[in-house]
Amino acid sequence: MSFRETLQYIVENVGGGLGAVIMGYDGIPIDEYVKEDGALDVQLLTAEYAAVLKEIKRTVEVLKTGVLEEVAINTEFSIAIARVINDDFFVVLVMGSEGNFGKGRFLLRREGPKLGEALQ
Amino acid sequence: MSFRETLQYIVENVGGGLGAVIMGYDGIPIDEYVKEDGALDVQLLTAEYAAVLKEIKRTVEVLKTGVLEEVAINTEFSIAIARVINDDFFVVLVMGSEGNFGKGRFLLRREGPKLGEALQ
């Protein structure tokens, strides 16, 4: 499966998925799959969250609690789960507030390592 | 129940709980319950995360995706779930990496509103 096919698989199978993006901490996307009829601006949201994730990564390095693995940011209208792929990249899944949080975490945990292998 | 008793209840009942803190976005704790034999410095971790949460809150306000409700930051050795109580305060639950993430979210979601009422 290509990056895009993997992202599409996650978004279409999670329940409530709106889009998923593989990106670097600079906020530049490597690849993405975004549903056309989604209620949220997935690209804008993930780009803004990238800056926050960079800050979290730095904080975690200071705290020495091992490598950062996952960050979830849930608001009134959005669920976003970021799964770290390697030291440079992460994948973010964006869902509406009715999205299946547990399944989202599961799919990212399962598919993340495959994305990491393909990115090497 | 006092703040401290509620925090203690959450930490002792979640499975893998190390501590819980009610704090403001300035990183100053209102109240806390921390297990004595915990492997992590809960106070340091939550204080550092407060700065990150402030940044996330600001980002979410820019994105207009409704109010921030929950942030989870999971690393190799730690699970931290922050639940927003109101515009000024949040509660953070810290667990070891073997902690029960789902139960942590559930307990914070259930107890959060009670803490909010008591903080008014």
Short mmCIF file of C-alpha atoms in Angstrom, two decimals:
data_model
loop_
_atom_site.label_atom_id
_atom_site.label_comp_id
_atom_site.label_asym_id
_atom_site.label_seq_id
_atom_site.Cartn_x
_atom_site.Cartn_y
_atom_site.Cartn_z
CA MET A 1 0.00 0.00 0.00
CA SER A 2 1.19 3.52 -0.75
CA PHE A 3 1.23 6.17 2.00
CA ARG A 4 -1.95 7.61 0.58
CA GLU A 5 -3.72 4.25 0.48
CA THR A 6 -2.77 3.58 4.11
CA LEU A 7 -4.07 7.03 5.15
CA GLN A 8 -7.28 6.46 3.16
CA TYR A 9 -7.74 3.04 4.78
CA ILE A 10 -7.43 4.59 8.26
CA VAL A 11 -9.78 7.51 7.52
CA GLU A 12 -12.45 5.34 5.84
CA ASN A 13 -12.38 2.61 8.48
CA VAL A 14 -12.11 4.48 11.77
CA GLY A 15 -15.64 5.83 11.98
CA GLY A 16 -16.05 9.60 11.84
CA GLY A 17 -12.72 10.09 10.02
CA LEU A 18 -12.21 13.35 8.12
CA GLY A 19 -8.59 13.14 7.05
CA ALA A 20 -5.09 11.93 7.84
CA VAL A 21 -1.74 13.51 7.10
CA ILE A 22 1.88 12.35 7.34
CA MET A 23 3.98 15.38 8.13
CA GLY A 24 7.19 16.71 9.58
CA TYR A 25 7.55 18.92 12.65
CA ASP A 26 7.95 21.85 10.25
CA GLY A 27 4.28 21.40 9.32
CA ILE A 28 5.00 20.36 5.73
CA PRO A 29 2.88 17.36 4.68
CA ILE A 30 4.54 14.32 3.07
CA ASP A 31 1.23 12.84 1.97
CA GLU A 32 -2.42 13.14 2.95
CA TYR A 33 -5.90 11.81 2.43
CA VAL A 34 -8.75 14.20 3.17
CA LYS A 35 -12.46 13.53 2.64
CA GLU A 36 -13.97 16.14 0.35
CA ASP A 37 -17.16 16.74 2.30
CA GLY A 38 -15.48 17.13 5.68
CA ALA A 39 -16.69 19.86 8.03
CA LEU A 40 -13.17 20.80 9.19
CA ASP A 41 -10.14 22.26 7.43
CA VAL A 42 -7.88 19.25 8.01
CA GLN A 43 -4.82 20.82 6.35
CA LEU A 44 -5.02 23.99 8.46
CA LEU A 45 -5.65 22.06 11.66
CA THR A 46 -2.75 19.63 11.17
CA ALA A 47 -0.35 22.42 10.15
CA GLU A 48 -1.20 24.37 13.32
CA TYR A 49 -0.92 21.25 15.47
CA ALA A 50 2.53 20.49 13.98
CA ALA A 51 3.96 23.56 15.73
CA VAL A 52 2.43 22.42 19.02
CA LEU A 53 3.79 18.89 18.56
CA LYS A 54 7.28 20.28 18.03
CA GLU A 55 6.92 22.06 21.37
CA ILE A 56 5.65 18.88 23.07
CA LYS A 57 8.54 16.85 21.61
CA ARG A 58 11.00 19.39 23.05
CA THR A 59 9.29 19.30 26.46
CA VAL A 60 9.32 15.48 26.54
CA GLU A 61 13.05 15.47 25.73
CA VAL A 62 13.65 17.80 28.71
CA LEU A 63 11.57 15.57 31.00
CA LYS A 64 13.45 12.42 29.93
CA THR A 65 10.31 10.26 30.01
CA GLY A 66 11.33 8.32 26.91
CA VAL A 67 10.41 9.11 23.34
CA LEU A 68 7.13 10.82 22.50
CA GLU A 69 4.65 8.26 21.14
CA GLU A 70 1.20 9.80 20.86
CA VAL A 71 -0.63 13.08 21.37
CA ALA A 72 -4.40 13.51 21.26
CA ILE A 73 -6.10 16.91 21.19
CA ASN A 74 -9.87 16.85 21.54
CA THR A 75 -12.09 19.89 21.25
CA GLU A 76 -15.84 20.45 21.12
CA PHE A 77 -15.93 19.74 17.34
CA SER A 78 -12.74 17.81 16.60
CA ILE A 79 -10.65 14.82 17.63
CA ALA A 80 -7.03 14.70 16.47
CA ILE A 81 -4.62 11.88 17.25
CA ALA A 82 -0.97 12.25 16.31
CA ARG A 83 1.22 9.16 16.30
CA VAL A 84 4.97 9.63 16.11
CA ILE A 85 6.53 7.63 13.26
CA ASN A 86 10.19 8.45 13.81
CA ASP A 87 12.36 11.37 14.92
CA ASP A 88 11.29 13.50 11.94
CA PHE A 89 7.74 12.52 11.03
CA PHE A 90 4.33 11.80 12.52
CA VAL A 91 0.88 10.87 11.25
CA VAL A 92 -2.21 12.80 12.35
CA LEU A 93 -5.75 11.44 12.12
CA VAL A 94 -8.54 14.03 12.29
CA MET A 95 -12.11 13.06 13.15
CA GLY A 96 -15.29 14.88 13.98
CA SER A 97 -16.28 14.93 17.63
CA GLU A 98 -18.34 11.76 17.07
CA GLY A 99 -15.24 9.90 15.81
CA ASN A 100 -14.16 6.56 17.26
CA PHE A 101 -11.23 7.62 19.45
CA GLY A 102 -10.25 4.12 20.55
CA LYS A 103 -10.29 2.70 17.04
CA GLY A 104 -8.32 5.71 15.80
CA ARG A 105 -5.57 5.04 18.33
CA PHE A 106 -5.61 1.34 17.44
CA LEU A 107 -5.32 1.91 13.67
CA LEU A 108 -2.50 4.46 14.06
CA ARG A 109 -0.62 2.15 16.42
CA ARG A 110 -0.99 -0.72 13.95
CA GLU A 111 -0.22 1.22 10.76
CA GLY A 112 2.38 3.65 12.15
CA PRO A 113 5.33 1.23 12.10
CA LYS A 114 4.55 0.29 8.46
CA LEU A 115 4.63 3.96 7.51
CA GLY A 116 7.92 4.27 9.37
CA GLU A 117 9.48 1.41 7.39
CA ALA A 118 8.30 2.92 4.10
CA LEU A 119 9.73 6.33 5.05
CA GLN A 120 13.26 5.02 5.51
CA MET B 1 -15.38 15.17 48.55
CA SER B 2 -12.57 17.74 48.68
CA PHE B 3 -10.43 18.39 45.59
CA ARG B 4 -7.70 16.28 47.08
CA GLU B 5 -10.03 13.37 47.83
CA THR B 6 -11.37 13.43 44.28
CA LEU B 7 -7.82 13.44 42.89
CA GLN B 8 -6.86 10.60 45.23
CA TYR B 9 -9.93 8.62 44.17
CA ILE B 10 -8.97 8.98 40.49
CA VAL B 11 -5.29 8.08 41.02
CA GLU B 12 -6.04 5.07 43.24
CA ASN B 13 -8.80 3.69 41.04
CA VAL B 14 -7.52 4.18 37.50
CA GLY B 15 -4.88 1.45 37.44
CA GLY B 16 -1.27 2.57 37.05
CA GLY B 17 -2.01 6.04 38.45
CA LEU B 18 0.94 8.05 39.82
CA GLY B 19 -0.62 11.41 40.54
CA ALA B 20 -3.20 14.01 39.60
CA VAL B 21 -3.05 17.79 39.78
CA ILE B 22 -5.58 20.59 39.38
CA MET B 23 -3.75 23.56 37.95
CA GLY B 24 -3.96 26.80 36.01
CA TYR B 25 -2.38 27.53 32.65
CA ASP B 26 0.36 29.37 34.54
CA GLY B 27 1.51 25.98 35.88
CA ILE B 28 0.61 26.76 39.48
CA PRO B 29 -1.17 23.84 41.18
CA ILE B 30 -4.45 24.39 43.04
CA ASP B 31 -4.35 20.97 44.64
CA GLU B 32 -2.69 17.63 43.99
CA TYR B 33 -2.46 14.03 45.03
CA VAL B 34 0.80 12.25 44.22
CA LYS B 35 1.72 8.70 45.21
CA GLU B 36 4.92 8.64 47.23
CA ASP B 37 6.57 5.71 45.51
CA GLY B 38 5.93 6.90 41.95
CA ALA B 39 8.68 6.51 39.37
CA LEU B 40 8.02 9.90 37.75
CA ASP B 41 8.30 13.48 38.99
CA VAL B 42 4.58 14.29 38.64
CA GLN B 43 4.93 17.93 39.75
CA LEU B 44 7.70 18.66 37.24
CA LEU B 45 5.89 16.87 34.43
CA THR B 46 2.55 18.65 34.99
CA ALA B 47 4.23 22.05 35.36
CA GLU B 48 6.04 21.58 32.04
CA TYR B 49 2.87 20.33 30.35
CA ALA B 50 0.93 23.38 31.58
CA ALA B 51 3.00 25.60 29.28
CA VAL B 52 2.26 23.28 26.38
CA LEU B 53 -1.47 23.24 27.21
CA LYS B 54 -1.55 27.02 27.19
CA GLU B 55 -0.09 26.91 23.67
CA ILE B 56 -2.65 24.28 22.59
CA LYS B 57 -5.51 26.33 24.04
CA ARG B 58 -4.34 29.35 22.03
CA THR B 59 -4.06 27.26 18.84
CA VAL B 60 -7.55 25.79 19.31
CA GLU B 61 -8.98 29.30 19.76
CA VAL B 62 -7.39 30.32 16.43
CA LEU B 63 -8.80 27.23 14.69
CA LYS B 64 -12.33 27.87 16.02
CA THR B 65 -13.04 24.16 16.55
CA GLY B 66 -14.91 24.77 19.80
CA VAL B 67 -13.48 24.77 23.28
CA LEU B 68 -10.53 22.57 24.19
CA GLU B 69 -11.72 19.54 26.14
CA GLU B 70 -8.90 17.02 26.52
CA VAL B 71 -5.23 16.55 25.70
CA ALA B 72 -3.30 13.31 26.11
CA ILE B 73 0.47 13.09 25.85
CA ASN B 74 1.90 9.59 25.86
CA THR B 75 5.60 8.78 25.91
CA GLU B 76 7.62 5.61 26.33
CA PHE B 77 7.37 5.79 30.16
CA SER B 78 4.40 8.07 30.87
CA ILE B 79 0.74 8.65 30.09
CA ALA B 80 -0.71 12.06 30.90
CA ILE B 81 -4.33 13.05 30.31
CA ALA B 82 -5.37 16.66 30.84
CA ARG B 83 -9.07 17.44 31.08
CA VAL B 84 -10.13 21.08 30.85
CA ILE B 85 -12.31 22.13 33.80
CA ASN B 86 -13.08 25.70 32.78
CA ASP B 87 -11.40 28.64 31.05
CA ASP B 88 -8.77 28.92 33.78
CA PHE B 89 -8.13 25.45 35.17
CA PHE B 90 -7.56 21.86 34.12
CA VAL B 91 -6.89 18.56 35.85
CA VAL B 92 -4.00 16.32 34.78
CA LEU B 93 -3.78 12.62 35.54
CA VAL B 94 -0.33 11.04 35.25
CA MET B 95 0.16 7.29 34.90
CA GLY B 96 3.02 4.98 34.11
CA SER B 97 3.11 3.59 30.59
CA GLU B 98 1.11 0.55 31.79
CA GLY B 99 -1.70 2.84 33.02
CA ASN B 100 -5.32 2.31 31.97
CA PHE B 101 -5.75 5.07 29.39
CA GLY B 102 -9.44 4.46 28.72
CA LYS B 103 -10.38 4.38 32.40
CA GLY B 104 -8.32 7.51 32.99
CA ARG B 105 -10.28 9.38 30.33
CA PHE B 106 -13.54 8.06 31.75
CA LEU B 107 -12.78 9.07 35.35
CA LEU B 108 -11.62 12.56 34.33
CA ARG B 109 -14.71 13.05 32.17
CA ARG B 110 -16.93 11.97 35.04
CA GLU B 111 -15.18 13.87 37.85
CA GLY B 112 -14.15 16.97 35.85
CA PRO B 113 -17.54 18.72 36.00
CA LYS B 114 -17.74 18.18 39.79
CA LEU B 115 -14.32 19.82 40.19
CA GLY B 116 -15.57 22.66 37.99
CA GLU B 117 -18.59 23.26 40.21
CA ALA B 118 -16.43 23.24 43.32
CA LEU B 119 -14.00 25.72 41.75
CA GLN B 120 -16.66 28.36 41.15
#
